[in-house]
């Protein structure tokens, strides 16, 4: 084993041990700091090995015309979870089994972070990570712009869950019997949840804001960009990019 490789493995083991302690203590802020350390470390290692990384395109900020939204009344069409999972397996990454695989995807830029933007904000996450495939992030930003154009400047919805590893999904199932059995569409980088009881950073029932959000989700659903399920137990809309 080369000296540089041995150093890499040793450093990874130390960082991963520290990470486990943080996860057990459920301190999400420290967890994200460690994730940044992992990402930077992997990026340097990949560059040293001479692996070229493709640049990720950054979408320019564009306004959304609310008059372009598909007419909506009544209730959202309920897509099946089988459709969500099939789309995730087809459009998403290979099933992300653990944190090591997630960090590797981040270092390769096949997963990119998203914390906030026009019309949306990602909540502090304890059972998932604020990372998405580049295409999924683009759709999330489009949803946000459409929502703000309808609800008014400065208004935003909250993303309550994002990419989750298979290990996290199993742990969540042990704690929450309503969590999905087997593979979850969250483990492919193309699914996220949007709360319908948290708008503009306030947890409360807001019928107008929820209607605006449903109008936007319906538009993206009817135009073939997303699948949607309303999950009443979690008070959210489960969204998968298709």
CSV table of C-alpha atoms in Angstrom, one decimal:
chain,number,residue,atom,x,y,z
A,1,UNK,CA,0.0,0.0,0.0
A,2,UNK,CA,1.4,3.4,-1.0
A,3,UNK,CA,2.2,5.8,1.8
A,4,UNK,CA,-0.3,8.4,0.5
A,5,UNK,CA,-3.1,5.7,0.3
A,6,UNK,CA,-2.3,4.6,3.9
A,7,UNK,CA,-2.5,8.2,5.1
A,8,UNK,CA,-5.8,8.7,3.3
A,9,UNK,CA,-7.4,5.6,4.9
A,10,UNK,CA,-6.1,6.5,8.3
A,11,UNK,CA,-7.4,10.0,8.1
A,12,UNK,CA,-10.8,8.8,6.9
A,13,UNK,CA,-11.1,6.4,9.8
A,14,UNK,CA,-10.4,9.1,12.3
A,15,UNK,CA,-12.9,11.5,10.7
A,16,UNK,CA,-15.5,8.9,10.5
A,17,UNK,CA,-15.2,8.0,14.1
A,18,UNK,CA,-15.6,11.6,15.1
A,19,UNK,CA,-18.7,11.8,12.8
A,20,UNK,CA,-20.3,8.8,14.5
A,21,UNK,CA,-20.0,10.5,17.9
A,22,UNK,CA,-21.7,13.6,16.5
A,23,UNK,CA,-24.5,11.6,14.9
A,24,UNK,CA,-25.2,9.8,18.2
A,25,UNK,CA,-25.4,13.1,20.0
A,26,UNK,CA,-27.8,14.4,17.4
A,27,UNK,CA,-26.1,17.7,16.8
A,28,UNK,CA,-27.0,18.6,13.2
A,29,UNK,CA,-24.9,21.7,13.0
A,30,UNK,CA,-21.7,19.9,13.8
A,31,UNK,CA,-22.8,17.1,11.5
A,32,UNK,CA,-22.9,19.6,8.5
A,33,UNK,CA,-19.5,21.0,9.5
A,34,UNK,CA,-18.0,17.5,9.4
A,35,UNK,CA,-19.7,16.9,6.1
A,36,UNK,CA,-17.9,20.0,4.7
A,37,UNK,CA,-14.6,18.6,6.0
A,38,UNK,CA,-15.3,15.2,4.3
A,39,UNK,CA,-16.2,16.9,1.1
A,40,UNK,CA,-13.1,19.1,1.0
A,41,UNK,CA,-11.0,16.1,1.8
A,42,UNK,CA,-12.4,13.9,-0.9
A,43,UNK,CA,-12.2,16.7,-3.5
A,44,UNK,CA,-8.4,17.0,-2.8
A,45,UNK,CA,-7.9,13.3,-3.0
A,46,UNK,CA,-9.7,13.0,-6.3
A,47,UNK,CA,-7.8,15.9,-7.7
A,48,UNK,CA,-4.5,14.3,-6.6
A,49,UNK,CA,-5.5,11.1,-8.4
A,50,UNK,CA,-6.0,13.1,-11.6
A,51,UNK,CA,-9.8,12.4,-11.9
A,52,UNK,CA,-11.4,15.2,-13.9
A,53,UNK,CA,-14.6,16.7,-12.4
A,54,UNK,CA,-17.2,18.0,-14.7
A,55,UNK,CA,-18.5,21.5,-13.8
A,56,UNK,CA,-22.1,21.8,-12.6
A,57,UNK,CA,-24.1,24.3,-14.4
A,58,UNK,CA,-25.6,27.1,-12.2
A,59,UNK,CA,-29.1,28.2,-13.3
A,60,UNK,CA,-29.5,31.9,-13.7
A,61,UNK,CA,-32.1,33.6,-11.7
A,62,UNK,CA,-35.3,34.0,-13.7
A,63,UNK,CA,-38.7,35.2,-12.7
A,64,UNK,CA,-41.8,33.0,-13.1
A,65,UNK,CA,-45.0,34.2,-14.7
A,66,UNK,CA,-47.9,33.1,-12.4
A,67,UNK,CA,-50.4,33.4,-15.3
A,68,UNK,CA,-48.6,30.5,-16.9
A,69,UNK,CA,-49.6,28.1,-14.1
A,70,UNK,CA,-52.1,25.4,-15.0
A,71,UNK,CA,-55.6,26.0,-13.7
A,72,UNK,CA,-56.1,24.3,-10.4
A,73,UNK,CA,-59.1,23.6,-8.1
A,74,UNK,CA,-60.1,20.8,-5.8
A,75,UNK,CA,-57.4,18.3,-4.7
A,76,UNK,CA,-54.0,17.3,-6.0
A,77,UNK,CA,-53.8,14.1,-8.0
A,78,UNK,CA,-52.2,11.4,-5.8
A,79,UNK,CA,-49.4,9.7,-7.6
A,80,UNK,CA,-48.6,6.2,-6.3
A,81,UNK,CA,-45.5,5.5,-4.3
A,82,UNK,CA,-44.5,2.9,-6.9
A,83,UNK,CA,-44.4,5.7,-9.4
A,84,UNK,CA,-42.1,7.7,-7.1
A,85,UNK,CA,-39.8,4.8,-6.6
A,86,UNK,CA,-39.6,3.9,-10.2
A,87,UNK,CA,-38.8,7.5,-11.2
A,88,UNK,CA,-36.1,7.7,-8.5
A,89,UNK,CA,-34.5,4.5,-9.7
A,90,UNK,CA,-34.6,5.7,-13.3
A,91,UNK,CA,-33.7,9.3,-12.9
A,92,UNK,CA,-31.7,9.3,-9.7
A,93,UNK,CA,-28.3,8.0,-8.6
A,94,UNK,CA,-27.5,4.5,-7.7
A,95,UNK,CA,-29.0,3.7,-4.3
A,96,UNK,CA,-27.0,5.6,-1.6
A,97,UNK,CA,-26.4,3.0,1.0
A,98,UNK,CA,-24.3,4.9,3.7
A,99,UNK,CA,-22.6,8.2,4.6
A,100,UNK,CA,-19.4,7.2,2.8
A,101,UNK,CA,-21.3,6.8,-0.5
A,102,UNK,CA,-23.1,10.1,0.1
A,103,UNK,CA,-19.9,12.0,0.7
A,104,UNK,CA,-18.3,10.5,-2.4
A,105,UNK,CA,-21.3,11.7,-4.5
A,106,UNK,CA,-20.9,15.1,-3.1
A,107,UNK,CA,-17.2,15.2,-3.9
A,108,UNK,CA,-18.0,14.1,-7.4
A,109,UNK,CA,-20.7,16.8,-7.6
A,110,UNK,CA,-23.4,14.3,-8.6
A,111,UNK,CA,-25.0,15.7,-5.4
A,112,UNK,CA,-25.1,19.4,-4.7
A,113,UNK,CA,-26.3,21.3,-1.6
A,114,UNK,CA,-29.3,23.6,-1.4
A,115,UNK,CA,-30.2,25.5,1.8
A,116,UNK,CA,-32.3,28.4,0.5
A,117,UNK,CA,-33.4,30.3,-2.5
A,118,UNK,CA,-36.2,32.4,-3.9
A,119,UNK,CA,-39.4,30.9,-2.5
A,120,UNK,CA,-37.9,28.1,-0.5
A,121,UNK,CA,-35.8,27.2,2.5
A,122,UNK,CA,-34.4,23.9,3.6
A,123,UNK,CA,-35.1,23.2,7.3
A,124,UNK,CA,-32.5,22.0,9.8
A,125,UNK,CA,-32.5,18.3,8.9
A,126,UNK,CA,-31.8,15.5,11.5
A,127,UNK,CA,-32.7,12.4,9.4
A,128,UNK,CA,-31.6,13.5,6.0
A,129,UNK,CA,-29.1,15.7,4.2
A,130,UNK,CA,-29.6,18.9,2.1
A,131,UNK,CA,-28.2,17.4,-1.0
A,132,UNK,CA,-29.9,16.8,-4.3
A,133,UNK,CA,-28.9,15.8,-7.9
A,134,UNK,CA,-28.2,19.0,-10.0
A,135,UNK,CA,-31.5,18.4,-11.9
A,136,UNK,CA,-33.5,18.0,-8.7
A,137,UNK,CA,-32.0,21.2,-7.3
A,138,UNK,CA,-33.0,23.0,-10.5
A,139,UNK,CA,-36.6,21.8,-10.2
A,140,UNK,CA,-36.7,22.8,-6.5
A,141,UNK,CA,-35.5,26.3,-7.5
A,142,UNK,CA,-38.2,26.5,-10.2
A,143,UNK,CA,-40.8,25.4,-7.6
A,144,UNK,CA,-39.5,28.1,-5.3
A,145,UNK,CA,-39.7,30.9,-7.9
A,146,UNK,CA,-43.2,29.8,-9.0
A,147,UNK,CA,-44.4,29.8,-5.4
A,148,UNK,CA,-42.9,33.3,-4.7
A,149,UNK,CA,-44.4,34.7,-7.9
A,150,UNK,CA,-47.8,33.5,-6.7
A,151,UNK,CA,-47.6,34.1,-2.9
A,152,UNK,CA,-45.7,37.4,-3.2
A,153,UNK,CA,-42.0,38.5,-2.9
A,154,UNK,CA,-40.3,37.2,0.2
A,155,UNK,CA,-42.7,34.3,0.8
A,156,UNK,CA,-41.3,30.8,1.0
A,157,UNK,CA,-42.1,27.2,1.7
A,158,UNK,CA,-40.0,24.8,3.8
A,159,UNK,CA,-38.3,21.6,2.7
A,160,UNK,CA,-38.6,19.3,5.7
A,161,UNK,CA,-36.7,16.3,4.3
A,162,UNK,CA,-34.2,15.6,1.5
A,163,UNK,CA,-31.7,12.9,0.6
A,164,UNK,CA,-31.5,10.0,3.0
A,165,UNK,CA,-29.1,7.1,3.0
A,166,UNK,CA,-30.3,3.5,3.2
A,167,UNK,CA,-28.8,3.3,6.6
A,168,UNK,CA,-30.7,6.4,7.7
A,169,UNK,CA,-33.9,5.0,6.3
A,170,UNK,CA,-33.5,1.7,8.3
A,171,UNK,CA,-32.8,3.7,11.5
A,172,UNK,CA,-35.9,5.9,10.8
A,173,UNK,CA,-38.1,2.9,10.3
A,174,UNK,CA,-37.0,1.6,13.7
A,175,UNK,CA,-38.1,4.9,15.3
A,176,UNK,CA,-41.1,5.6,13.1
A,177,UNK,CA,-43.4,2.8,12.0
A,178,UNK,CA,-44.9,5.0,9.3
A,179,UNK,CA,-41.5,5.2,7.5
A,180,UNK,CA,-41.3,3.4,4.2
A,181,UNK,CA,-40.3,-0.3,4.2
A,182,UNK,CA,-37.6,-1.3,1.8
A,183,UNK,CA,-35.9,1.2,-0.5
A,184,UNK,CA,-37.0,4.8,-0.2
A,185,UNK,CA,-37.1,7.3,-3.1
A,186,UNK,CA,-35.2,9.6,-0.8
A,187,UNK,CA,-32.1,7.4,-1.2
A,188,UNK,CA,-31.5,8.3,-4.8
A,189,UNK,CA,-31.1,12.1,-4.6
A,190,UNK,CA,-34.3,13.1,-6.4
A,191,UNK,CA,-36.9,13.2,-3.7
A,192,UNK,CA,-37.7,15.7,-1.0
A,193,UNK,CA,-40.6,16.7,1.3
A,194,UNK,CA,-42.3,20.1,1.5
A,195,UNK,CA,-44.2,20.9,4.7
A,196,UNK,CA,-47.7,22.2,4.3
A,197,UNK,CA,-47.8,23.6,7.9
A,198,UNK,CA,-44.6,25.7,7.8
A,199,UNK,CA,-44.4,28.8,5.6
A,200,UNK,CA,-42.1,31.8,6.0
A,201,UNK,CA,-40.4,30.1,8.9
A,202,UNK,CA,-43.6,29.9,10.9
A,203,UNK,CA,-45.2,26.6,11.9
A,204,UNK,CA,-49.0,27.2,11.7
A,205,UNK,CA,-52.0,26.3,9.5
A,206,UNK,CA,-52.2,28.8,6.6
A,207,UNK,CA,-54.9,27.8,4.1
A,208,UNK,CA,-54.0,30.4,1.6
A,209,UNK,CA,-50.3,29.5,1.6
A,210,UNK,CA,-51.1,25.8,1.3
A,211,UNK,CA,-53.4,26.6,-1.7
A,212,UNK,CA,-50.7,28.5,-3.4
A,213,UNK,CA,-48.3,25.6,-2.8
A,214,UNK,CA,-50.8,23.1,-4.2
A,215,UNK,CA,-51.4,25.3,-7.3
A,216,UNK,CA,-47.6,25.3,-8.0
A,217,UNK,CA,-47.2,21.5,-7.3
A,218,UNK,CA,-50.2,20.8,-9.5
A,219,UNK,CA,-48.6,22.8,-12.4
A,220,UNK,CA,-45.3,20.8,-12.2
A,221,UNK,CA,-47.2,17.6,-11.7
A,222,UNK,CA,-49.5,18.2,-14.8
A,223,UNK,CA,-46.5,19.3,-16.9
A,224,UNK,CA,-44.7,16.0,-16.2
A,225,UNK,CA,-41.9,17.3,-14.0
A,226,UNK,CA,-42.7,15.7,-10.7
A,227,UNK,CA,-44.7,13.1,-8.8
A,228,UNK,CA,-46.5,14.2,-5.6
A,229,UNK,CA,-48.1,12.4,-2.6
A,230,UNK,CA,-49.7,14.2,0.3
A,231,UNK,CA,-48.5,12.6,3.5
A,232,UNK,CA,-50.9,13.6,6.2
A,233,UNK,CA,-49.0,11.9,9.1
A,234,UNK,CA,-45.9,13.9,8.3
A,235,UNK,CA,-47.8,17.1,7.2
A,236,UNK,CA,-45.9,17.3,4.0
A,237,UNK,CA,-46.0,16.7,0.2
A,238,UNK,CA,-43.6,14.0,-0.9
A,239,UNK,CA,-42.1,15.1,-4.2
A,240,UNK,CA,-40.0,13.1,-6.7
A,241,UNK,CA,-38.5,14.6,-9.8
A,242,UNK,CA,-39.3,12.5,-12.9
